[in-house]
PDB file of C-alpha atoms in Angstrom:
ATOM      1  CA  MET A   9      57.801  53.743 176.957  1.00 53.00           C
ATOM      2  CA  LEU A  10      61.096  52.089 177.941  1.00 67.00           C
ATOM      3  CA  GLU A  11      60.562  49.323 180.982  1.00 66.00           C
ATOM      4  CA  LYS A  12      61.281  50.573 184.711  1.00 65.00           C
ATOM      5  CA  SER A  13      63.076  47.684 186.794  1.00 78.00           C
ATOM      6  CA  LYS A  14      65.599  48.219 190.211  1.00 85.00           C
ATOM      7  CA  ASP A  15      68.229  45.886 188.048  1.00 93.00           C
ATOM      8  CA  ILE A  16      68.730  48.655 185.246  1.00 96.00           C
ATOM      9  CA  ALA A  17      70.582  51.648 185.575  1.00 97.00           C
ATOM     10  CA  PHE A  18      70.305  53.555 182.462  1.00 98.00           C
ATOM     11  CA  TYR A  19      69.093  53.471 179.023  1.00 98.00           C
ATOM     12  CA  ILE A  20      71.550  53.839 176.206  1.00 98.00           C
ATOM     13  CA  HIS A  21      68.872  54.303 173.520  1.00 97.00           C
ATOM     14  CA  ASP A  22      66.554  51.316 174.147  1.00 96.00           C
ATOM     15  CA  ILE A  23      69.380  49.111 175.201  1.00 98.00           C
ATOM     16  CA  PRO A  24      68.898  48.256 179.109  1.00 98.00           C
ATOM     17  CA  ILE A  25      72.245  48.854 180.993  1.00 98.00           C
ATOM     18  CA  LYS A  26      72.064  46.610 184.289  1.00 97.00           C
ATOM     19  CA  LYS A  27      73.465  47.879 187.795  1.00 97.00           C
ATOM     20  CA  GLY A  28      76.969  46.471 188.294  1.00 98.00           C
ATOM     21  CA  LEU A  29      80.548  47.594 186.543  1.00 99.00           C
ATOM     22  CA  ILE A  30      81.389  48.401 183.278  1.00 99.00           C
ATOM     23  CA  LEU A  31      84.763  46.612 181.385  1.00 99.00           C
ATOM     24  CA  ALA A  32      86.285  49.594 179.838  1.00 98.00           C
ATOM     25  CA  PRO A  33      88.135  48.644 176.515  1.00 98.00           C
ATOM     26  CA  ILE A  34      91.894  47.779 176.834  1.00 96.00           C
ATOM     27  CA  ASP A  35      94.181  47.397 174.376  1.00 94.00           C
ATOM     28  CA  GLY A  36      95.766  44.175 174.216  1.00 94.00           C
ATOM     29  CA  PHE A  37      93.481  42.977 176.848  1.00 97.00           C
ATOM     30  CA  THR A  38      89.788  43.298 176.299  1.00 98.00           C
ATOM     31  CA  ASP A  39      89.644  40.238 173.681  1.00 98.00           C
ATOM     32  CA  SER A  40      86.752  37.618 173.663  1.00 98.00           C
ATOM     33  CA  PRO A  41      87.954  34.973 176.111  1.00 98.00           C
ATOM     34  CA  PHE A  42      88.717  37.745 178.366  1.00 98.00           C
ATOM     35  CA  ARG A  43      85.696  39.457 178.090  1.00 99.00           C
ATOM     36  CA  ARG A  44      83.731  36.001 179.013  1.00 98.00           C
ATOM     37  CA  ILE A  45      85.781  35.815 182.180  1.00 98.00           C
ATOM     38  CA  ILE A  46      84.670  39.475 183.180  1.00 98.00           C
ATOM     39  CA  LYS A  47      80.989  38.330 182.048  1.00 98.00           C
ATOM     40  CA  GLY A  48      80.829  35.736 184.229  1.00 98.00           C
ATOM     41  CA  LEU A  49      82.216  37.744 187.517  1.00 98.00           C
ATOM     42  CA  GLY A  50      79.815  40.680 186.378  1.00 98.00           C
ATOM     43  CA  ALA A  51      80.406  42.933 183.951  1.00 99.00           C
ATOM     44  CA  VAL A  52      77.044  44.663 182.720  1.00 99.00           C
ATOM     45  CA  MET A  53      78.513  45.810 179.708  1.00 99.00           C
ATOM     46  CA  MET A  54      81.670  45.351 177.595  1.00 98.00           C
ATOM     47  CA  TYR A  55      83.854  46.631 174.912  1.00 98.00           C
ATOM     48  CA  THR A  56      86.800  44.730 172.566  1.00 98.00           C
ATOM     49  CA  GLU A  57      90.002  46.302 172.290  1.00 97.00           C
ATOM     50  CA  PHE A  58      90.058  48.916 170.409  1.00 96.00           C
ATOM     51  CA  ILE A  59      90.593  48.602 166.444  1.00 97.00           C
ATOM     52  CA  ASN A  60      91.989  50.567 163.871  1.00 97.00           C
ATOM     53  CA  ALA A  61      89.387  51.567 161.019  1.00 98.00           C
ATOM     54  CA  ILE A  62      91.973  51.239 158.322  1.00 98.00           C
ATOM     55  CA  ASP A  63      92.143  47.401 159.618  1.00 97.00           C
ATOM     56  CA  ILE A  64      89.023  46.882 159.105  1.00 98.00           C
ATOM     57  CA  LEU A  65      88.549  48.415 155.664  1.00 98.00           C
ATOM     58  CA  ASN A  66      91.834  46.565 154.312  1.00 97.00           C
ATOM     59  CA  HIS A  67      90.205  43.276 155.898  1.00 93.00           C
ATOM     60  CA  LYS A  68      93.765  42.649 158.208  1.00 93.00           C
ATOM     61  CA  ASP A  69      93.814  38.914 158.840  1.00 88.00           C
ATOM     62  CA  ASP A  70      93.552  38.722 162.170  1.00 88.00           C
ATOM     63  CA  ILE A  71      90.236  41.502 161.904  1.00 95.00           C
ATOM     64  CA  ASP A  72      87.685  39.034 162.924  1.00 94.00           C
ATOM     65  CA  LYS A  73      89.539  37.843 166.148  1.00 94.00           C
ATOM     66  CA  LYS A  74      88.814  42.049 166.892  1.00 95.00           C
ATOM     67  CA  THR A  75      85.895  41.932 165.834  1.00 96.00           C
ATOM     68  CA  ASN A  76      83.932  38.987 166.723  1.00 94.00           C
ATOM     69  CA  PHE A  77      82.068  38.366 169.870  1.00 97.00           C
ATOM     70  CA  HIS A  78      79.951  35.993 171.427  1.00 95.00           C
ATOM     71  CA  GLU A  79      76.222  35.897 172.324  1.00 97.00           C
ATOM     72  CA  SER A  80      77.416  35.533 176.164  1.00 97.00           C
ATOM     73  CA  GLU A  81      78.847  38.886 176.093  1.00 98.00           C
ATOM     74  CA  ARG A  82      76.483  41.411 175.215  1.00 98.00           C
ATOM     75  CA  PRO A  83      75.506  44.091 175.769  1.00 99.00           C
ATOM     76  CA  ILE A  84      79.043  44.778 173.598  1.00 99.00           C
ATOM     77  CA  ALA A  85      80.388  48.332 171.998  1.00 99.00           C
ATOM     78  CA  ILE A  86      83.087  47.343 169.130  1.00 99.00           C
ATOM     79  CA  GLN A  87      85.704  50.377 169.489  1.00 98.00           C
ATOM     80  CA  ILE A  88      87.384  52.135 166.817  1.00 98.00           C
ATOM     81  CA  PHE A  89      89.910  54.593 165.980  1.00 98.00           C
ATOM     82  CA  ASP A  90      91.269  56.582 163.417  1.00 98.00           C
ATOM     83  CA  ASN A  91      92.046  60.844 162.369  1.00 98.00           C
ATOM     84  CA  ASP A  92      89.631  60.395 159.334  1.00 98.00           C
ATOM     85  CA  PRO A  93      86.059  61.326 159.305  1.00 98.00           C
ATOM     86  CA  GLU A  94      85.286  59.238 156.582  1.00 98.00           C
ATOM     87  CA  ARG A  95      87.202  56.103 157.267  1.00 98.00           C
ATOM     88  CA  ILE A  96      85.981  56.297 160.761  1.00 98.00           C
ATOM     89  CA  ILE A  97      82.253  56.084 158.983  1.00 98.00           C
ATOM     90  CA  GLN A  98      83.135  53.526 156.629  1.00 98.00           C
ATOM     91  CA  ALA A  99      84.746  51.508 159.019  1.00 98.00           C
ATOM     92  CA  ALA A 100      81.785  51.834 161.088  1.00 98.00           C
ATOM     93  CA  LEU A 101      79.506  50.690 158.421  1.00 98.00           C
ATOM     94  CA  LEU A 102      81.394  47.608 158.054  1.00 97.00           C
ATOM     95  CA  ILE A 103      81.392  46.631 161.707  1.00 97.00           C
ATOM     96  CA  ASP A 104      77.580  46.994 162.119  1.00 98.00           C
ATOM     97  CA  LYS A 105      76.893  43.929 160.304  1.00 96.00           C
ATOM     98  CA  ASN A 106      78.706  42.200 163.043  1.00 96.00           C
ATOM     99  CA  HIS A 107      75.467  43.676 165.025  1.00 98.00           C
ATOM    100  CA  PRO A 108      77.169  44.946 168.308  1.00 98.00           C
ATOM    101  CA  ASP A 109      75.143  46.576 170.850  1.00 99.00           C
ATOM    102  CA  PHE A 110      77.141  50.140 170.241  1.00 99.00           C
ATOM    103  CA  ILE A 111      79.688  51.182 167.953  1.00 99.00           C
ATOM    104  CA  ASP A 112      82.005  53.142 170.073  1.00 99.00           C
ATOM    105  CA  ILE A 113      84.450  56.233 168.958  1.00 99.00           C
ATOM    106  CA  ASN A 114      87.867  56.048 170.564  1.00 98.00           C
ATOM    107  CA  LEU A 115      88.341  59.859 171.454  1.00 98.00           C
ATOM    108  CA  GLY A 116      90.807  58.380 174.664  1.00 96.00           C
ATOM    109  CA  CYS A 117      93.361  56.931 173.796  1.00 94.00           C
ATOM    110  CA  SER A 118      96.629  58.646 174.636  1.00 91.00           C
ATOM    111  CA  THR A 119      99.729  56.852 173.218  1.00 91.00           C
ATOM    112  CA  LYS A 120     101.615  58.577 170.512  1.00 91.00           C
ATOM    113  CA  ARG A 121     100.823  55.922 168.110  1.00 92.00           C
ATOM    114  CA  VAL A 122      97.222  56.530 168.149  1.00 94.00           C
ATOM    115  CA  ALA A 123      97.016  60.233 169.957  1.00 93.00           C
ATOM    116  CA  GLY A 124     100.080  61.571 167.850  1.00 92.00           C
ATOM    117  CA  ARG A 125      98.471  61.035 164.706  1.00 94.00           C
ATOM    118  CA  GLY A 126      95.625  62.719 165.202  1.00 94.00           C
ATOM    119  CA  ALA A 127      92.979  59.625 166.356  1.00 96.00           C
ATOM    120  CA  GLY A 128      92.311  58.656 169.420  1.00 95.00           C
ATOM    121  CA  ALA A 129      92.262  61.863 172.372  1.00 94.00           C
ATOM    122  CA  GLY A 130      93.872  63.238 169.141  1.00 96.00           C
ATOM    123  CA  LEU A 131      90.410  64.054 167.515  1.00 98.00           C
ATOM    124  CA  LEU A 132      89.662  66.596 170.480  1.00 97.00           C
ATOM    125  CA  GLN A 133      91.417  68.874 168.811  1.00 97.00           C
ATOM    126  CA  GLU A 134      89.316  68.782 165.758  1.00 97.00           C
ATOM    127  CA  PRO A 135      85.724  69.283 167.322  1.00 98.00           C
ATOM    128  CA  LYS A 136      84.275  69.829 163.368  1.00 98.00           C
ATOM    129  CA  LYS A 137      85.926  66.121 162.503  1.00 98.00           C
ATOM    130  CA  ILE A 138      83.694  64.818 165.586  1.00 98.00           C
ATOM    131  CA  ALA A 139      80.732  66.560 164.924  1.00 99.00           C
ATOM    132  CA  THR A 140      81.061  64.806 161.206  1.00 98.00           C
ATOM    133  CA  ILE A 141      81.547  61.328 162.511  1.00 98.00           C
ATOM    134  CA  PHE A 142      78.634  61.402 165.241  1.00 99.00           C
ATOM    135  CA  HIS A 143      76.353  62.791 162.869  1.00 98.00           C
ATOM    136  CA  ARG A 144      76.637  61.120 160.103  1.00 98.00           C
ATOM    137  CA  LEU A 145      76.657  57.619 161.629  1.00 98.00           C
ATOM    138  CA  SER A 146      73.962  58.695 163.840  1.00 97.00           C
ATOM    139  CA  LYS A 147      71.771  58.930 160.698  1.00 96.00           C
ATOM    140  CA  GLN A 148      73.038  55.930 158.544  1.00 97.00           C
ATOM    141  CA  VAL A 149      72.594  53.022 161.373  1.00 96.00           C
ATOM    142  CA  THR A 150      70.338  52.352 163.863  1.00 96.00           C
ATOM    143  CA  THR A 151      73.085  51.170 166.184  1.00 98.00           C
ATOM    144  CA  PRO A 152      73.955  53.245 168.906  1.00 99.00           C
ATOM    145  CA  ILE A 153      77.073  55.882 168.290  1.00 99.00           C
ATOM    146  CA  THR A 154      78.918  56.127 171.723  1.00 99.00           C
ATOM    147  CA  THR A 155      82.341  57.463 172.606  1.00 99.00           C
ATOM    148  CA  LYS A 156      85.138  56.710 175.261  1.00 99.00           C
ATOM    149  CA  MET A 157      86.936  60.410 175.431  1.00 98.00           C
ATOM    150  CA  ARG A 158      89.207  62.329 177.806  1.00 97.00           C
ATOM    151  CA  LEU A 159      89.021  65.939 179.110  1.00 98.00           C
ATOM    152  CA  GLY A 160      90.975  67.420 176.784  1.00 95.00           C
ATOM    153  CA  TRP A 161      94.230  67.729 174.998  1.00 94.00           C
ATOM    154  CA  ASP A 162      96.340  69.090 177.843  1.00 91.00           C
ATOM    155  CA  SER A 163      95.680  71.321 180.680  1.00 87.00           C
ATOM    156  CA  ASN A 164      95.722  74.756 178.485  1.00 91.00           C
ATOM    157  CA  SER A 165      93.109  72.958 176.630  1.00 92.00           C
ATOM    158  CA  LYS A 166      90.225  71.527 178.360  1.00 96.00           C
ATOM    159  CA  ASN A 167      87.182  71.311 175.844  1.00 97.00           C
ATOM    160  CA  TYR A 168      85.583  68.404 177.721  1.00 98.00           C
ATOM    161  CA  ILE A 169      82.037  70.407 178.129  1.00 98.00           C
ATOM    162  CA  LYS A 170      81.886  71.485 174.511  1.00 98.00           C
ATOM    163  CA  ILE A 171      82.835  67.716 173.168  1.00 98.00           C
ATOM    164  CA  ALA A 172      80.481  66.603 175.244  1.00 99.00           C
ATOM    165  CA  LYS A 173      77.506  68.647 174.110  1.00 99.00           C
ATOM    166  CA  ILE A 174      78.952  68.137 169.981  1.00 99.00           C
ATOM    167  CA  ILE A 175      78.457  64.311 170.196  1.00 99.00           C
ATOM    168  CA  GLU A 176      74.948  65.037 171.901  1.00 99.00           C
ATOM    169  CA  ASP A 177      73.663  67.506 169.470  1.00 98.00           C
ATOM    170  CA  ASN A 178      74.723  65.118 166.841  1.00 98.00           C
ATOM    171  CA  GLY A 179      73.496  61.598 167.967  1.00 98.00           C
ATOM    172  CA  GLY A 180      75.616  60.317 170.236  1.00 99.00           C
ATOM    173  CA  ALA A 181      74.130  57.718 172.636  1.00 99.00           C
ATOM    174  CA  MET A 182      76.590  57.774 175.611  1.00 99.00           C
ATOM    175  CA  ILE A 183      79.668  59.503 176.395  1.00 99.00           C
ATOM    176  CA  ALA A 184      82.031  57.578 178.723  1.00 99.00           C
ATOM    177  CA  VAL A 185      84.637  59.608 180.506  1.00 99.00           C
ATOM    178  CA  HIS A 186      88.247  59.221 181.481  1.00 98.00           C
ATOM    179  CA  ALA A 187      88.685  61.994 183.427  1.00 97.00           C
ATOM    180  CA  ARG A 188      92.400  63.186 182.412  1.00 96.00           C
ATOM    181  CA  SER A 189      93.681  64.925 179.351  1.00 94.00           C
ATOM    182  CA  LYS A 190      95.570  63.160 176.775  1.00 91.00           C
ATOM    183  CA  GLU A 191      98.785  64.650 178.367  1.00 92.00           C
ATOM    184  CA  ASP A 192      98.567  63.352 181.592  1.00 90.00           C
ATOM    185  CA  GLY A 193      98.285  60.088 179.884  1.00 90.00           C
ATOM    186  CA  PHE A 194      97.250  57.608 183.529  1.00 92.00           C
ATOM    187  CA  HIS A 195      99.303  60.212 185.677  1.00 93.00           C
ATOM    188  CA  GLY A 196      98.033  62.593 188.238  1.00 91.00           C
ATOM    189  CA  LYS A 197      94.722  62.352 189.896  1.00 96.00           C
ATOM    190  CA  ALA A 198      91.287  61.725 187.532  1.00 97.00           C
ATOM    191  CA  GLU A 199      89.510  64.531 187.784  1.00 98.00           C
ATOM    192  CA  TRP A 200      86.254  63.471 189.132  1.00 98.00           C
ATOM    193  CA  ASP A 201      84.364  67.084 189.080  1.00 98.00           C
ATOM    194  CA  ALA A 202      84.914  67.249 185.290  1.00 98.00           C
ATOM    195  CA  ILE A 203      82.672  63.876 184.984  1.00 99.00           C
ATOM    196  CA  ALA A 204      80.100  65.513 187.262  1.00 99.00           C
ATOM    197  CA  GLU A 205      80.148  68.709 185.440  1.00 99.00           C
ATOM    198  CA  ILE A 206      79.427  66.960 182.127  1.00 99.00           C
ATOM    199  CA  LYS A 207      76.604  64.944 183.998  1.00 99.00           C
ATOM    200  CA  SER A 208      75.014  68.207 184.745  1.00 98.00           C
ATOM    201  CA  ARG A 209      75.345  69.930 181.378  1.00 98.00           C
ATOM    202  CA  ILE A 210      74.140  66.846 179.119  1.00 98.00           C
ATOM    203  CA  SER A 211      71.299  64.634 178.758  1.00 98.00           C
ATOM    204  CA  ILE A 212      72.650  61.290 177.459  1.00 99.00           C
ATOM    205  CA  PRO A 213      73.538  58.446 179.987  1.00 99.00           C
ATOM    206  CA  VAL A 214      77.719  59.707 181.101  1.00 99.00           C
ATOM    207  CA  ILE A 215      79.953  56.920 182.502  1.00 99.00           C
ATOM    208  CA  GLY A 216      82.280  57.737 184.827  1.00 99.00           C
ATOM    209  CA  ASN A 217      85.839  56.096 184.296  1.00 98.00           C
ATOM    210  CA  GLY A 218      89.701  56.777 186.054  1.00 98.00           C
ATOM    211  CA  ASP A 219      90.650  55.739 189.477  1.00 97.00           C
ATOM    212  CA  VAL A 220      88.473  53.071 190.099  1.00 98.00           C
ATOM    213  CA  LYS A 221      91.226  50.911 191.498  1.00 96.00           C
ATOM    214  CA  LYS A 222      89.344  49.474 194.766  1.00 97.00           C
ATOM    215  CA  VAL A 223      85.763  48.265 195.334  1.00 98.00           C
ATOM    216  CA  ARG A 224      85.740  51.410 197.711  1.00 98.00           C
ATOM    217  CA  ASP A 225      86.062  53.887 195.198  1.00 98.00           C
ATOM    218  CA  ILE A 226      83.203  52.633 193.172  1.00 98.00           C
ATOM    219  CA  ASP A 227      80.786  54.458 195.309  1.00 98.00           C
ATOM    220  CA  LYS A 228      82.610  57.208 195.923  1.00 98.00           C
ATOM    221  CA  MET A 229      82.395  58.012 192.302  1.00 98.00           C
ATOM    222  CA  TYR A 230      78.496  57.769 192.367  1.00 98.00           C
ATOM    223  CA  ASN A 231      78.449  59.767 194.704  1.00 98.00           C
ATOM    224  CA  GLN A 232      80.628  62.668 193.420  1.00 98.00           C
ATOM    225  CA  THR A 233      80.080  62.731 190.280  1.00 98.00           C
ATOM    226  CA  LYS A 234      76.323  61.273 189.801  1.00 98.00           C
ATOM    227  CA  CYS A 235      77.201  59.070 186.745  1.00 99.00           C
ATOM    228  CA  ASP A 236      75.048  56.670 185.410  1.00 98.00           C
ATOM    229  CA  GLY A 237      77.265  53.960 185.601  1.00 98.00           C
ATOM    230  CA  VAL A 238      81.077  53.374 186.173  1.00 99.00           C
ATOM    231  CA  MET A 239      83.796  51.846 184.498  1.00 99.00           C
ATOM    232  CA  VAL A 240      86.753  49.687 185.157  1.00 98.00           C
ATOM    233  CA  GLY A 241      89.716  49.588 183.151  1.00 96.00           C
ATOM    234  CA  ARG A 242      93.218  49.004 184.312  1.00 94.00           C
ATOM    235  CA  ALA A 243      92.110  47.510 187.454  1.00 96.00           C
ATOM    236  CA  ALA A 244      90.298  44.189 186.290  1.00 97.00           C
ATOM    237  CA  ILE A 245      93.569  43.201 184.419  1.00 96.00           C
ATOM    238  CA  ASP A 246      95.133  42.884 188.349  1.00 93.00           C
ATOM    239  CA  ASN A 247      91.529  41.842 190.129  1.00 97.00           C
ATOM    240  CA  PRO A 248      88.948  40.600 187.875  1.00 98.00           C
ATOM    241  CA  TRP A 249      87.113  40.101 190.948  1.00 98.00           C
ATOM    242  CA  ILE A 250      86.074  43.967 191.185  1.00 98.00           C
ATOM    243  CA  PHE A 251      82.881  43.347 189.148  1.00 98.00           C
ATOM    244  CA  CYS A 252      81.642  41.304 191.788  1.00 97.00           C
ATOM    245  CA  LEU A 253      82.483  43.553 194.370  1.00 98.00           C
ATOM    246  CA  ARG A 254      85.800  41.983 195.909  1.00 98.00           C
ATOM    247  CA  TYR A 255      89.109  42.682 196.932  1.00 97.00           C
ATOM    248  CA  ARG A 256      92.050  40.837 195.337  1.00 96.00           C
ATOM    249  CA  ASP A 257      93.113  39.984 199.147  1.00 94.00           C
ATOM    250  CA  SER A 258      89.801  37.999 199.751  1.00 96.00           C
ATOM    251  CA  ILE A 259      90.611  35.409 196.714  1.00 96.00           C
ATOM    252  CA  SER A 260      91.381  32.087 197.583  1.00 94.00           C
ATOM    253  CA  LYS A 261      94.040  30.519 195.870  1.00 91.00           C
ATOM    254  CA  PHE A 262      91.428  27.538 194.856  1.00 93.00           C
ATOM    255  CA  GLU A 263      89.499  30.180 193.388  1.00 96.00           C
ATOM    256  CA  LEU A 264      92.589  31.965 191.344  1.00 94.00           C
ATOM    257  CA  LYS A 265      93.535  28.447 189.947  1.00 93.00           C
ATOM    258  CA  SER A 266      89.895  28.028 189.081  1.00 95.00           C
ATOM    259  CA  LEU A 267      90.253  31.467 186.815  1.00 97.00           C
ATOM    260  CA  ILE A 268      93.307  30.497 185.780  1.00 95.00           C
ATOM    261  CA  GLN A 269      91.803  27.202 184.098  1.00 95.00           C
ATOM    262  CA  ARG A 270      88.659  28.215 182.288  1.00 96.00           C
ATOM    263  CA  HIS A 271      90.840  31.696 181.102  1.00 97.00           C
ATOM    264  CA  ILE A 272      93.497  29.623 178.959  1.00 96.00           C
ATOM    265  CA  LEU A 273      91.414  26.572 178.209  1.00 96.00           C
ATOM    266  CA  SER A 274      88.914  29.680 176.986  1.00 97.00           C
ATOM    267  CA  MET A 275      92.040  31.109 174.854  1.00 96.00           C
ATOM    268  CA  ILE A 276      93.120  27.815 173.478  1.00 96.00           C
ATOM    269  CA  ASP A 277      89.795  27.665 171.974  1.00 96.00           C
ATOM    270  CA  PHE A 278      90.096  30.994 170.830  1.00 97.00           C
ATOM    271  CA  TYR A 279      93.585  31.365 169.373  1.00 96.00           C
ATOM    272  CA  GLY A 280      95.015  27.697 169.477  1.00 95.00           C
ATOM    273  CA  ASN A 281      97.558  26.640 171.841  1.00 92.00           C
ATOM    274  CA  GLN A 282     100.722  28.284 170.972  1.00 92.00           C
ATOM    275  CA  LYS A 283      99.533  31.422 170.680  1.00 95.00           C
ATOM    276  CA  ALA A 284      97.131  31.311 173.372  1.00 95.00           C
ATOM    277  CA  LEU A 285     100.460  30.435 175.368  1.00 94.00           C
ATOM    278  CA  LEU A 286     102.146  33.128 174.340  1.00 94.00           C
ATOM    279  CA  LEU A 287      99.114  35.748 175.279  1.00 96.00           C
ATOM    280  CA  PHE A 288      98.282  34.572 178.380  1.00 96.00           C
ATOM    281  CA  ARG A 289     101.636  35.470 180.172  1.00 94.00           C
ATOM    282  CA  LYS A 290     100.723  39.042 180.424  1.00 96.00           C
ATOM    283  CA  TYR A 291      97.300  37.728 182.123  1.00 97.00           C
ATOM    284  CA  LEU A 292      99.344  35.301 184.379  1.00 94.00           C
ATOM    285  CA  ASN A 293     101.426  38.010 185.461  1.00 93.00           C
ATOM    286  CA  ALA A 294      98.948  40.093 186.889  1.00 94.00           C
ATOM    287  CA  TYR A 295      96.991  37.424 188.310  1.00 94.00           C
ATOM    288  CA  LEU A 296     100.467  35.982 190.232  1.00 91.00           C
ATOM    289  CA  LYS A 297     101.131  40.110 191.460  1.00 90.00           C
ATOM    290  CA  PRO A 298      99.840  39.878 194.829  1.00 88.00           C
ATOM    291  CA  TYR A 299     101.927  36.712 195.599  1.00 86.00           C
ATOM    292  CA  ASP A 300     105.539  36.790 196.582  1.00 80.00           C
ATOM    293  CA  LEU A 301     107.053  34.325 194.233  1.00 81.00           C
ATOM    294  CA  ASN A 302     110.698  34.098 193.964  1.00 83.00           C
ATOM    295  CA  ARG A 303     111.912  35.233 190.223  1.00 85.00           C
ATOM    296  CA  GLU A 304     112.950  31.516 189.520  1.00 86.00           C
ATOM    297  CA  VAL A 305     108.929  30.462 190.495  1.00 82.00           C
ATOM    298  CA  ARG A 306     107.534  33.077 188.581  1.00 85.00           C
ATOM    299  CA  LYS A 307     110.263  32.246 185.188  1.00 86.00           C
ATOM    300  CA  GLU A 308     108.841  28.602 185.320  1.00 85.00           C
ATOM    301  CA  LEU A 309     105.451  29.050 185.264  1.00 86.00           C
ATOM    302  CA  LEU A 310     105.413  31.918 182.747  1.00 87.00           C
ATOM    303  CA  SER A 311     106.995  29.572 180.597  1.00 85.00           C
ATOM    304  CA  CYS A 312     105.253  26.733 180.690  1.00 84.00           C
ATOM    305  CA  SER A 313     105.238  24.965 176.837  1.00 84.00           C
ATOM    306  CA  SER A 314     101.588  23.674 178.063  1.00 87.00           C
ATOM    307  CA  HIS A 315      98.369  24.270 179.416  1.00 86.00           C
ATOM    308  CA  LYS A 316      98.529  20.595 181.285  1.00 88.00           C
ATOM    309  CA  ALA A 317     102.238  22.134 182.770  1.00 87.00           C
ATOM    310  CA  LEU A 318     101.053  24.998 183.773  1.00 87.00           C
ATOM    311  CA  LEU A 319      98.192  23.699 185.757  1.00 85.00           C
ATOM    312  CA  GLU A 320     100.345  20.875 187.470  1.00 86.00           C
ATOM    313  CA  LYS A 321     102.719  23.436 188.327  1.00 84.00           C
ATOM    314  CA  LEU A 322      99.820  25.742 189.889  1.00 83.00           C
ATOM    315  CA  ASN A 323      98.475  22.450 191.547  1.00 81.00           C
ATOM    316  CA  ASN A 324     102.063  22.878 193.774  1.00 76.00           C
ATOM    317  CA  PHE A 325     101.396  26.510 193.893  1.00 71.00           C
TER     318      PHE A 325
END
């Protein structure tokens, strides 16, 4: 009997997911240091960046940085992508040894380099492959198998109900829905009614994603879709504080500097000084976006050669 608690929103198999926001997988951003920042701000579930199954099978040099996680990041899903069911299955069996809470199959990436070769959202055109992946994995591992999917390839081939039912019928444990098609990319308005339709047609948990940009959007999505949880993607980069239900313009410079310090030090510990400084620039650029900085000041901050120099410059910010 699963424990009932006012703090628990839903279960994925027997794993409780608390009430709160879920961090989406974002390529190039949701690494371990960023996940720990977001966890500290209140995220209740997180994902790794998406990982190519081929890289897992070939033991690519930096693969441990992608697949490893800190215990504090739980519950966490490792997300993988490919266009070949056999490679996905074998890669999933390997990463299952890392003991993630969930193994997530990417059915949502819309980029040319992924969907264009039939992976990510490209797999939505191959329902039989999806059935094979979920059927075999749900039989071979005890770790719950989940997915993040889109509504279909394009406006003329939205097959989200069919795909959702295939996933449920073949052992899938949860579905996160980015309410756009592959063709839409990140343009146009997310079709929240499609999330509501999926939720009404299946019994496993459904997570809503798409156009959750502000704190006020969270309750709107819950009310419109009746989803079990809400997932935040790109908005998390510009405003990590959305996870504690705060608007970006309410954040003081002191709080910003404190977060920047924690984040850069965590990245240095994880990647080493030189690589961390290079990788941190994209986060810093997002953190500084709300401020009307002249070009030279922004350039100076983004090109600091050490974290100490960066923190010193921020003291004068």
